[in-house]
Tab-separated table of C-alpha atoms in Angstrom:
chain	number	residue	atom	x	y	z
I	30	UNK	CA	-50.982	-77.281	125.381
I	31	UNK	CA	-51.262	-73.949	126.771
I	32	UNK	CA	-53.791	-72.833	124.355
I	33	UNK	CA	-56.542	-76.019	123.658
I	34	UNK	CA	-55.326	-77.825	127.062
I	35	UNK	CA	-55.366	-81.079	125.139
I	36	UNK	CA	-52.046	-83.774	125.747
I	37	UNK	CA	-49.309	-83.996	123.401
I	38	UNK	CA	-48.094	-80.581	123.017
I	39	UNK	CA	-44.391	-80.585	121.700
I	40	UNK	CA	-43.431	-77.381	121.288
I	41	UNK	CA	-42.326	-75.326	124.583
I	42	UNK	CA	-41.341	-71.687	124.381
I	43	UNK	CA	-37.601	-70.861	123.939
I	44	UNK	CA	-37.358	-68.334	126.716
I	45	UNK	CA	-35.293	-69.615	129.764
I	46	UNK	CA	-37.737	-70.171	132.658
I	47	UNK	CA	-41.193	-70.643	130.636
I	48	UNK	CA	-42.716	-73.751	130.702
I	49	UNK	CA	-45.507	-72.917	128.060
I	50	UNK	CA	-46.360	-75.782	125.860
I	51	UNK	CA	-48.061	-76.065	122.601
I	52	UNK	CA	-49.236	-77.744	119.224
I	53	UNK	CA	-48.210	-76.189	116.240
I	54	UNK	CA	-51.802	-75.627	114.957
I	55	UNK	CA	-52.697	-74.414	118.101
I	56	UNK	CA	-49.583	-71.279	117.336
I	57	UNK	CA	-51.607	-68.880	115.935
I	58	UNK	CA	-54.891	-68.923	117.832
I	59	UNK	CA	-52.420	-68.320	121.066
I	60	UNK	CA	-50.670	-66.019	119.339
I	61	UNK	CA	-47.173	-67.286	119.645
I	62	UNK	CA	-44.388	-67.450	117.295
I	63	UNK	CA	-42.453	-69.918	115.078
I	64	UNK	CA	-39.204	-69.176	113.260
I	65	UNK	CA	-38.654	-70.983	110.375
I	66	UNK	CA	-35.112	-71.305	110.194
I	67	UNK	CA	-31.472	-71.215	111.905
I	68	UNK	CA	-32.525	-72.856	115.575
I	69	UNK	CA	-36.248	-73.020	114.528
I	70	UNK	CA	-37.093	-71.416	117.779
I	71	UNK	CA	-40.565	-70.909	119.338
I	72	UNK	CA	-41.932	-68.207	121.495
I	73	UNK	CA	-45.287	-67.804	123.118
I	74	UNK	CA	-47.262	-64.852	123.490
I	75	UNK	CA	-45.178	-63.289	125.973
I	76	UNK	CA	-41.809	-64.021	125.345
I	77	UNK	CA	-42.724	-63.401	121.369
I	78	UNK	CA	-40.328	-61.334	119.152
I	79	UNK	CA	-42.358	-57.786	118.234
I	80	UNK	CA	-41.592	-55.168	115.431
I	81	UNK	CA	-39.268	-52.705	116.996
I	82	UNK	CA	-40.339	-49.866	113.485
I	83	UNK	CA	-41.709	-46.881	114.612
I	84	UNK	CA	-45.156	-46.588	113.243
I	85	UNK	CA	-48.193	-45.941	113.366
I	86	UNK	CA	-51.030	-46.856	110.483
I	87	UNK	CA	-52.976	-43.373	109.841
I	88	UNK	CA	-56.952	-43.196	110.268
I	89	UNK	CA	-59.095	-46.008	107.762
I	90	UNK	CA	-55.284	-48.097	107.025
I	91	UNK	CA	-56.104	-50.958	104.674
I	92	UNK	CA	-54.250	-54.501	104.447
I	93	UNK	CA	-52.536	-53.741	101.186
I	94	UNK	CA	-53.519	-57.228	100.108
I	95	UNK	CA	-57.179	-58.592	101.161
I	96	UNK	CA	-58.087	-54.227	101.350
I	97	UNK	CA	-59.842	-55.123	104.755
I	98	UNK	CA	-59.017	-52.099	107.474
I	99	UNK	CA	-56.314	-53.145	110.056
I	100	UNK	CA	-55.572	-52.672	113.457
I	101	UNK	CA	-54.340	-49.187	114.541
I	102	UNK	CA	-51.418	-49.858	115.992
I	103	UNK	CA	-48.731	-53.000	115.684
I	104	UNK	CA	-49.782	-55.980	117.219
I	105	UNK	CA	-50.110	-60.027	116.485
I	106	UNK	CA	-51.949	-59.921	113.361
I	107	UNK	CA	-50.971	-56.426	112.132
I	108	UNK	CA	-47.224	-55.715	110.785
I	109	UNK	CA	-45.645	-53.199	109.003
I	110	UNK	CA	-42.777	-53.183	106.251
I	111	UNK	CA	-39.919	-52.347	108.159
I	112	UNK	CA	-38.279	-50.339	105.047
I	113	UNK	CA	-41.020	-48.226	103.971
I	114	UNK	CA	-43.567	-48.245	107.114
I	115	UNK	CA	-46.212	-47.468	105.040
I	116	UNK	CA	-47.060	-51.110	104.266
I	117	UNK	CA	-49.636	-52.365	106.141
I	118	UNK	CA	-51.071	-55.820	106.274
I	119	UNK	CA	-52.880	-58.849	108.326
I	120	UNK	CA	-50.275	-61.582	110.030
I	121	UNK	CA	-52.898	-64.199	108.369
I	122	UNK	CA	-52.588	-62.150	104.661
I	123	UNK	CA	-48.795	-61.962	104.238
I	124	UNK	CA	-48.660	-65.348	105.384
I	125	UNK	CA	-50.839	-66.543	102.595
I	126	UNK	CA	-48.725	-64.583	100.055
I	127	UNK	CA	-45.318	-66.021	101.416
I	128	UNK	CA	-46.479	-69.327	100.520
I	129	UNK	CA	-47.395	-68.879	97.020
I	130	UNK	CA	-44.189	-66.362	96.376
I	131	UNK	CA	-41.354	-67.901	97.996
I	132	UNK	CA	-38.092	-67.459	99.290
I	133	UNK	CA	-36.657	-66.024	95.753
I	134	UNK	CA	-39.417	-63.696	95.044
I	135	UNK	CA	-40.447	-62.345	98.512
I	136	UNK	CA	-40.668	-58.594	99.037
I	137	UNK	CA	-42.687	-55.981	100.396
I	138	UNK	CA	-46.052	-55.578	97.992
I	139	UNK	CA	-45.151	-51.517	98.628
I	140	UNK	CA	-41.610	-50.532	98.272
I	141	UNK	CA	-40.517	-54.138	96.977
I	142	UNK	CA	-37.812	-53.781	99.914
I	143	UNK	CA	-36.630	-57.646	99.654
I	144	UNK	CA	-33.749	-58.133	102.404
I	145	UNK	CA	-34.988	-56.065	105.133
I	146	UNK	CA	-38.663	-57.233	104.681
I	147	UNK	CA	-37.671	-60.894	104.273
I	148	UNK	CA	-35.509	-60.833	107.511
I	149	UNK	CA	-37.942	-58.991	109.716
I	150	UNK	CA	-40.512	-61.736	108.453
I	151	UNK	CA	-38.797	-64.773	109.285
I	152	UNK	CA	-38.181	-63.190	112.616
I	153	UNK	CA	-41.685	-62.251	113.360
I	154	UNK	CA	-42.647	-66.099	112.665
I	155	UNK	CA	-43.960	-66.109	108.721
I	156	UNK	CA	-42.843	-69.252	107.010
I	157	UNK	CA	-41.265	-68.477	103.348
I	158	UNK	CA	-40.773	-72.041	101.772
I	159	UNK	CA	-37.435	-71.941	99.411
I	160	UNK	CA	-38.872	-72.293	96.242
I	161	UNK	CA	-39.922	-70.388	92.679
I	162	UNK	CA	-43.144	-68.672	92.975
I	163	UNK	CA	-46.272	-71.283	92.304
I	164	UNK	CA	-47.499	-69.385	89.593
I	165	UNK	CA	-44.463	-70.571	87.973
I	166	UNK	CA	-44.289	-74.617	89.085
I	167	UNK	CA	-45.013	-76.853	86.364
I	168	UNK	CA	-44.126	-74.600	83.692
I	169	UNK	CA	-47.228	-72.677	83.554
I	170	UNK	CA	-45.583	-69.831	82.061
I	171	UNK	CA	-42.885	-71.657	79.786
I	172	UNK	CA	-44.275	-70.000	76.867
I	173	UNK	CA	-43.481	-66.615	77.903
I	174	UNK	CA	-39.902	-67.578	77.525
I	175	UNK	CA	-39.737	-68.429	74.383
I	176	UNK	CA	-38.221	-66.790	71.988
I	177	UNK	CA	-40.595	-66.376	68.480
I	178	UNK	CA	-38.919	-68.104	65.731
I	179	UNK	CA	-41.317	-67.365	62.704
I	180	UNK	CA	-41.073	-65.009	59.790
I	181	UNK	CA	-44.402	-62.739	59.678
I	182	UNK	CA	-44.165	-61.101	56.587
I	183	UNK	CA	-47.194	-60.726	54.185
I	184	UNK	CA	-45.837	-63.487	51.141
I	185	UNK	CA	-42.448	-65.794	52.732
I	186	UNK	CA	-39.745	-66.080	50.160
I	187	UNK	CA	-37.608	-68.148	52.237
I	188	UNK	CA	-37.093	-72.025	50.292
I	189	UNK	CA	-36.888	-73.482	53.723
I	190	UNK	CA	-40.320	-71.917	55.286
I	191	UNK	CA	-41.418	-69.286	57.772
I	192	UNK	CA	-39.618	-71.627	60.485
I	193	UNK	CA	-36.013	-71.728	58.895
I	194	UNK	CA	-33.467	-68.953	60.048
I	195	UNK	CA	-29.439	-68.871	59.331
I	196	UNK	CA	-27.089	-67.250	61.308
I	197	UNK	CA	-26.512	-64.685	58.891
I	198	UNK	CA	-27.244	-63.560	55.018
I	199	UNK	CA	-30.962	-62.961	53.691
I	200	UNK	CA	-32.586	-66.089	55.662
I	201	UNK	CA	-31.525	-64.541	59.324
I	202	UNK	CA	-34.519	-63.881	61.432
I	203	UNK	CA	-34.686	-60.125	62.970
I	204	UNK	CA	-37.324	-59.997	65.559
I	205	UNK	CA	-39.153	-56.553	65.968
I	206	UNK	CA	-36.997	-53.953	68.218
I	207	UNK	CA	-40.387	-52.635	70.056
I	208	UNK	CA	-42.355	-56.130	70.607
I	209	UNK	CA	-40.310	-58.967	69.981
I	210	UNK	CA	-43.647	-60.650	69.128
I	211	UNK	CA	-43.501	-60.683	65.162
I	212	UNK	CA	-40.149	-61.540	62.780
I	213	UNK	CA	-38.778	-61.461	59.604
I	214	UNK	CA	-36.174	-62.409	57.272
I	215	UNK	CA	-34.206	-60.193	55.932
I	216	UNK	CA	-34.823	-61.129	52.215
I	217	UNK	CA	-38.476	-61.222	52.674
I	218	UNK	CA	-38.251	-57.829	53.930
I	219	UNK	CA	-35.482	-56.358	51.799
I	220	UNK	CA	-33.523	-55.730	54.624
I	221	UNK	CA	-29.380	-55.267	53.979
I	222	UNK	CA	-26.998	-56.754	55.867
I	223	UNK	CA	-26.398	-53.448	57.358
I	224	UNK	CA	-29.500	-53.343	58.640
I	225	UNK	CA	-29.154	-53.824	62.371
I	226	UNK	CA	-32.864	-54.107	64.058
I	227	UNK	CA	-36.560	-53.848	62.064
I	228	UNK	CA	-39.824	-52.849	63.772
I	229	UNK	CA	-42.951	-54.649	62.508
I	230	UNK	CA	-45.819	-52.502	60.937
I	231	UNK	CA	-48.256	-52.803	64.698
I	232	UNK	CA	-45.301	-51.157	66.033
């Protein structure tokens, strides 16, 4: 390995003619490059791919996501959104944030440029696993796609409970038009059959 020197170094750069050998954990410390799909190729730190965007970060730039100041110009560990090139952040910090967003989700934490930004990352070597955010694995957030399915007024009339709701008559269920957080039926509201939506008294 071109980078620790130890034996059993399987990765070699892709460029015809370099010999340059390395360890995958070894990648980032020597500054070389990974991409994470089609071919899978590898580069080393002179034969790496580089941001072709013209820009520059202005005076005191801060990594839009740790807030630490970055370099001040483009380099290994600093990158730019290639949309907006205002977005500025740490190699090590979008990284980090790939692996907890995902391939469905990814996009630039300025301009929320997806396709362009995703691209340009998967060149540059950041590794975007195909999957749902992890905020969202193991249903962490089921609840907030549930639909509420209780009546909320002051005194239920309905025979069948707060719980029971018919397609249509006085037992349907009309959730509030502003929050969607609080229902009703229609008879225990005195709501017509004309009536077509019902805000609850917060809203």
């Amino acid at each position: 390995c071109f980078v620790c020197g130890k034996s059993g170094a399987t990765i070699t750069c892709r460029e015809t003619g370099c010999n340059r050998s390395f360890h995958l954990p070894c990648a980032v410390e020597g500054e070389c490059v990974t991409q994470f799909f089609g071919l899978y190729r590898s580069f080393c730190w002179e034969h790496r791919p580089e941001q072709t965007v013209e820009a520059a970060p202005e005076k005191d730039t801060t990594c839009l996501i740790c807030l630490d100041p970055v370099e001040d110009r483009k380099s290994y560990g600093t990158m730019v959104c290639p949309a907006c090139k205002q977005a500025w952040f740490h190699r090590g910090c979008i990284q980090i944030q790939a692996m907890h967003i995902g391939f469905l989700c990814f996009c630039c934490p300025q301009c929320q440029n997806e396709y362009r930004f995703l691209m340009e990352m998967l060149t540059m070597g950041i590794r975007i696993p195909k999957r749902r955010p992890s905020w969202e694995e193991d249903g962490a957030y089921a609840q907030l796609y549930e639909r509420h399915r209780r009546c909320d007024a002051r005194e239920c009339l309905c025979p069948g409970g707060r719980e029971h709701t018919e397609d249509e008559g006085c037992w349907q269920l009309l959730l509030c038009c502003s929050c969607a957080a609080e229902g009703t039926h229609r008879g225990c509201s005195s709501l017509g059959n004309s009536t077509a939506s019902w805000e609850c008294d917060s809203c």
